[in-house]
mmCIF file of C-alpha atoms in Angstrom:
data_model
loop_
_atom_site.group_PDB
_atom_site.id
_atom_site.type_symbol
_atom_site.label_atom_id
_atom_site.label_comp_id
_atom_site.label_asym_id
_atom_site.label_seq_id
_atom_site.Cartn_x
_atom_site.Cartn_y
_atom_site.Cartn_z
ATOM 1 C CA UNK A 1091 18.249 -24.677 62.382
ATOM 2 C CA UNK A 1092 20.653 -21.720 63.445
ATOM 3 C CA UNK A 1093 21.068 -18.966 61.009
ATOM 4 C CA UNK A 1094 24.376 -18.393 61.235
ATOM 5 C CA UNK A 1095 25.932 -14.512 61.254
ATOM 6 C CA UNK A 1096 27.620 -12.900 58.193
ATOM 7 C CA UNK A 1097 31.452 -13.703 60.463
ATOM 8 C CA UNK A 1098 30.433 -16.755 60.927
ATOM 9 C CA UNK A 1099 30.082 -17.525 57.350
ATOM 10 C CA UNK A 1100 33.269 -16.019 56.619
ATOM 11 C CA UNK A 1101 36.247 -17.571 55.129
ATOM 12 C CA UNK A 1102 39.352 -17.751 57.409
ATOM 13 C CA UNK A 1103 42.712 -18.068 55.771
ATOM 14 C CA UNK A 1104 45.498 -18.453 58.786
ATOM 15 C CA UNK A 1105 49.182 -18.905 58.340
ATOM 16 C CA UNK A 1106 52.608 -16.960 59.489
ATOM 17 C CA UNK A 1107 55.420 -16.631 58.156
ATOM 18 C CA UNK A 1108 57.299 -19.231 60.338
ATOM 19 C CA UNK A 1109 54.766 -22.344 59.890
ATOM 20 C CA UNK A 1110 54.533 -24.957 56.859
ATOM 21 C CA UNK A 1111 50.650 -25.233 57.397
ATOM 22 C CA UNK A 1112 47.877 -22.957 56.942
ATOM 23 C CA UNK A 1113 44.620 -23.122 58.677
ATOM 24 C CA UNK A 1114 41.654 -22.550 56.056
ATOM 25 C CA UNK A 1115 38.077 -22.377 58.130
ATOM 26 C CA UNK A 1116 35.181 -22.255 55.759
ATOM 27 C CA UNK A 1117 31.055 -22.532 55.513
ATOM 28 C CA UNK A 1118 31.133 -21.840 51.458
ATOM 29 C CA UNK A 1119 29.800 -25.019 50.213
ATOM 30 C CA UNK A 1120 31.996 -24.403 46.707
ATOM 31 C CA UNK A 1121 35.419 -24.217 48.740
ATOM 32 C CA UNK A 1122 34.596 -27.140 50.802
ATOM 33 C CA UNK A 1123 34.294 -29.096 47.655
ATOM 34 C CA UNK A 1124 37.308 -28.234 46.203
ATOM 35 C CA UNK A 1125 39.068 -28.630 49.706
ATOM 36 C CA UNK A 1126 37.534 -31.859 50.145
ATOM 37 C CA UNK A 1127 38.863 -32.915 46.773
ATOM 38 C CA UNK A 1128 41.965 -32.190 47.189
ATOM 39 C CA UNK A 1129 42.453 -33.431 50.452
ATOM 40 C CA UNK A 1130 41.735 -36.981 49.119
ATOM 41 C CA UNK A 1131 43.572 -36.625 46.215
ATOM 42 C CA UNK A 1132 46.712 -35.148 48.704
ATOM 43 C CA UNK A 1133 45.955 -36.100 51.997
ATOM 44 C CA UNK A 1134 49.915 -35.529 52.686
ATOM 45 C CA UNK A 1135 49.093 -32.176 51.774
ATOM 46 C CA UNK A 1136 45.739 -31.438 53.282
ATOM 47 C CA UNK A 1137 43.453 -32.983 55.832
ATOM 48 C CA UNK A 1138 40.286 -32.147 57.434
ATOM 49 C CA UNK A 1139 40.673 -31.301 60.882
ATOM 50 C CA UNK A 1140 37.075 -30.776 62.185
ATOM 51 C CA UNK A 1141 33.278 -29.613 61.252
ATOM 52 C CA UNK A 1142 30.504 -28.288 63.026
ATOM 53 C CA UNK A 1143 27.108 -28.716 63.521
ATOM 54 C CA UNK A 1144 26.357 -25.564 61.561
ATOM 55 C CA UNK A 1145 28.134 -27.044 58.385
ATOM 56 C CA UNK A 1146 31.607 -25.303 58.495
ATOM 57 C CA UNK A 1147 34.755 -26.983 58.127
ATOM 58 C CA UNK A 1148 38.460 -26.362 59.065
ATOM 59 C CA UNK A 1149 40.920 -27.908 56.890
ATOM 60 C CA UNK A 1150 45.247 -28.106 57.495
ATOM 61 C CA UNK A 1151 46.860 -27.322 53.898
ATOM 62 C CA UNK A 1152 50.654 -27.209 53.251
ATOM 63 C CA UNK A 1153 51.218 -23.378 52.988
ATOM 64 C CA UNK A 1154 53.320 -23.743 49.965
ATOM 65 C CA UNK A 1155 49.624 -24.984 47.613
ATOM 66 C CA UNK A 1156 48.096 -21.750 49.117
ATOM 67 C CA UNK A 1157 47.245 -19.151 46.355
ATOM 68 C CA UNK A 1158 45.290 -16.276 46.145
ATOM 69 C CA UNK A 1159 44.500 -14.982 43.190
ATOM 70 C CA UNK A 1160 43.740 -11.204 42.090
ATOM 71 C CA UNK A 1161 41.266 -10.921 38.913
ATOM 72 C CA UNK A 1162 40.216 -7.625 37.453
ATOM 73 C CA UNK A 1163 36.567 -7.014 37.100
ATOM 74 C CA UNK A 1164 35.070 -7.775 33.707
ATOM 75 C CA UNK A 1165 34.619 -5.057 30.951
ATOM 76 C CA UNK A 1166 30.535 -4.604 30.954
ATOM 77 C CA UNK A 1167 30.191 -6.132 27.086
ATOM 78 C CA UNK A 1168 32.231 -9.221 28.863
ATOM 79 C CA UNK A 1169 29.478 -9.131 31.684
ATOM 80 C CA UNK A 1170 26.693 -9.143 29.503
ATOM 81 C CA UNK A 1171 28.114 -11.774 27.478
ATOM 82 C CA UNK A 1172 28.046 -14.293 30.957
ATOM 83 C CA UNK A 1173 25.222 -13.053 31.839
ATOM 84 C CA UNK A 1174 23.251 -14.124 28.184
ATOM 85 C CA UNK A 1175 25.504 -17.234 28.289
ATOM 86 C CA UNK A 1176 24.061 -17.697 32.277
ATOM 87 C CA UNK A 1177 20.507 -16.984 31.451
ATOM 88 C CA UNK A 1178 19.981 -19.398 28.193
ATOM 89 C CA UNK A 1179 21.896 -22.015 30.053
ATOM 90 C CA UNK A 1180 20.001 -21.478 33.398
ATOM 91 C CA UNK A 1181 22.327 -20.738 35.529
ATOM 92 C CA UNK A 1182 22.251 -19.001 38.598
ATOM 93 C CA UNK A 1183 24.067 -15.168 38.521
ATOM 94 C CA UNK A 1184 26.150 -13.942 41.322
ATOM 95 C CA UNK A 1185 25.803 -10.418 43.044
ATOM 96 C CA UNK A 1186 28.442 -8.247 43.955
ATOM 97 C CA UNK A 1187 32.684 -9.150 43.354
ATOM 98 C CA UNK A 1188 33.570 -10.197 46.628
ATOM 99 C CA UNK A 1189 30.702 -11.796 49.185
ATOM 100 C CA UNK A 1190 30.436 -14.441 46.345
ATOM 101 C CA UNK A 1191 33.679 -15.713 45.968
ATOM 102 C CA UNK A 1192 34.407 -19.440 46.593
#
């Protein structure tokens, strides 16, 4: 198998100002989920347009069910707190704040 490069595993958000659509091209296997989901649950609002052979996916999405969201970091007791909830529950922790978005 191909390892792919850190741009190709990048998210791709593309839309302009004078378009309904945006074009969302992902490899995170969380966001392809959710994009998959909604798709069938809205396929008048979203539809996959192709994959790849290395596993990423571009999807169409009605520009107006586009969001981005800003979060603050959490406070270090609330970061220990997820990180004891994480660790008795066995779950996996995530590195950094923004190569592990999804």
């Amino acid at each position: 198998m191909t390892r792919l490069t850190k741009i190709e595993k990048e998210t791709i958000v593309l839309f302009n100002e004078g378009e309904d659509k945006a074009n969302i091209y992902t490899h995170n296997a969380g966001l392809k989920k959710r994009l998959a989901a909604f798709a069938k649950k809205y396929p008048d609002l979203c539809r996959l347009e192709k994959s790849n052979v290395q596993g990423g996916v571009s999807y169409v999405l009605a520009k107006f069910r586009l969001s981005i969201r800003f979060l603050p970091p959490y406070s270090e007791e609330r970061r220990q707190k997820a990180s004891e909830y994480a660790k008795k529950h066995g779950l996996n922790s995530q590195q950094g704040y923004c190569d592990n978005q999804g």
